[in-house]
Amino acid sequence: MDKTFYIETFGCQMNAHDSEKVIGTLLHQGYAQVDTPEAAHYVFYNTCSIRDKAEQKVFNRLQQFKRDAGKGKVFAVIGCVAQQEGEKIFEKAPHVSLVAGSASYTKLPQMLVQLEAGSRRVTGLSLDTGEAFDTPFTRRDNPHRAYLTIIEGCDKSCAYCVVPFTRGPERSRTSSSVMAEAQGLAGAGYTEIQLLGQNVNSYRDPSPAGWNFATLLDRVGQIPGIRRVRFTTSHPRDFGKEIIDAIDSNPVLCDHVHLPVQSGSTRVLQSMQRLYTRDEYMRRIEWIKNARRKIAITTDIIAGFPGETGKDFEATLALLDEVQYDSLFAFKYSPRPNTAALAMEDQVPEEEKTRRIVTLNERQRAIQIRRNSQLIGEVQQVHVEGRNRALGQWIGRTSQNRTLNFVHDGDADAALAGAYLDVRVTRAGPNSLVGESVANARPVSVM
Ligand code: 5AD
Ligand code: SF4
């Protein structure tokens, strides 16, 4: 029996981490991962449906294998498109045999056994699981920085968003299982942990300990050996000041908050069902800016939500000027199945969405050039991620989540990845910094 598999992952960090869990589970069951779909018997696509463009990617991939190239292979569509489209995928791509959403991953081994036993089509589409997908077999990609899921699903109902339909209701893991996993990571040599959830701020420990997110964050940040803790994503409505207090009192918690605003117009926020006004959002920005350390702020924005007028859009541009974000992701609104915004009137024409997104990105680029150039001359600690051989530079990441590429004497030293080094910033671009390792400093530590 051919037990080789290939997996390609689309979408967010939750999906990337889900794939790490799926890979670990399959390896544990005796399957063997290969690097190309051509070499594999099982071909997995872990899919994203946040915007139409993301969704189309999987169908393009499947199209390539529709005829001879796909003969004898078993195709599995998992993740958000699987959950959203369900059995319709079999109609669009008849060579697919398995369709499963993330809430069914615990049953993957059984589903594969069914396929091996001759079932032509197997589905895992139930969303009524009480638990988060928890496995001891996660196969992590990066040896220094680890993703760790604390909460799955989402109980909000933003009018544009497909996630509540693809990932189901919120399920928090117990604080003891999160802590045990984090301690295990520290023991295995990981120094950086990124806590994951669609809305980490609504984390609520289901065990009697009853920790909220700020407590969990603080406790993970106290684990010996852990030098950096990040978290994503936050929802402004649930973002409490105690998170800033936790960051202020523990330098292990990174100087960065990603706080998606989506729009600078209270009217649009209301129609998006975001559950906060512009002023309420700005209050959170003030908390962050009043912290003792400089905390980088990044955000997501949707351009061209139905009914967004020129004046609403101006309000978003003014918000960029007011907040001075360190980075932002801007997206054109994309109508999604099942969502409330699908039926809204006043859809914004495509060219206008494009114009708005270009304007947003230009405005933000100028802000980033200015902010990044203010860092020239400063010394920042980086966690070394790897090496760019072509440029002869090391790639590092600052606590504020900026990429800082730098030169370091003794360049051939491959063991630098994973080290923490002090680097002086010498140049700044809109999206990254360049620098040099301070006085040929030795790595502060190499794990
Ligand atoms: N269209 C465009 N962007 C969207 N996002 C979520 N749903 C949509 C949509 N239908 C964006 C939001 C979110 C980010 C992950 O993706 O900005 O914060
Ligand atoms: Fe895409 Fe959202 Fe699913 Fe992540 S949770 S893969 S962003 S649809």
CSV table of C-alpha atoms in Angstrom, one decimal, residues 79 91 115 145 235 246 248 287 297 351 378 383 443:
chain,number,residue,atom,x,y,z
A,79,GLY,CA,-9.9,23.3,5.8
A,91,GLU,CA,-19.4,18.0,-8.2
A,115,LEU,CA,-10.6,5.3,1.9
A,145,ARG,CA,9.4,29.5,17.0
A,235,HIS,CA,-10.8,41.6,18.3
A,246,ALA,CA,0.6,42.2,31.2
A,248,ASP,CA,4.2,46.2,30.5
A,287,TRP,CA,-3.9,52.3,26.1
A,297,ILE,CA,0.5,48.5,16.3
A,351,GLU,CA,-12.4,49.9,-10.0
A,378,GLU,CA,18.9,52.4,17.5
A,383,HIS,CA,15.6,36.6,16.9
A,443,PRO,CA,25.2,35.5,20.1
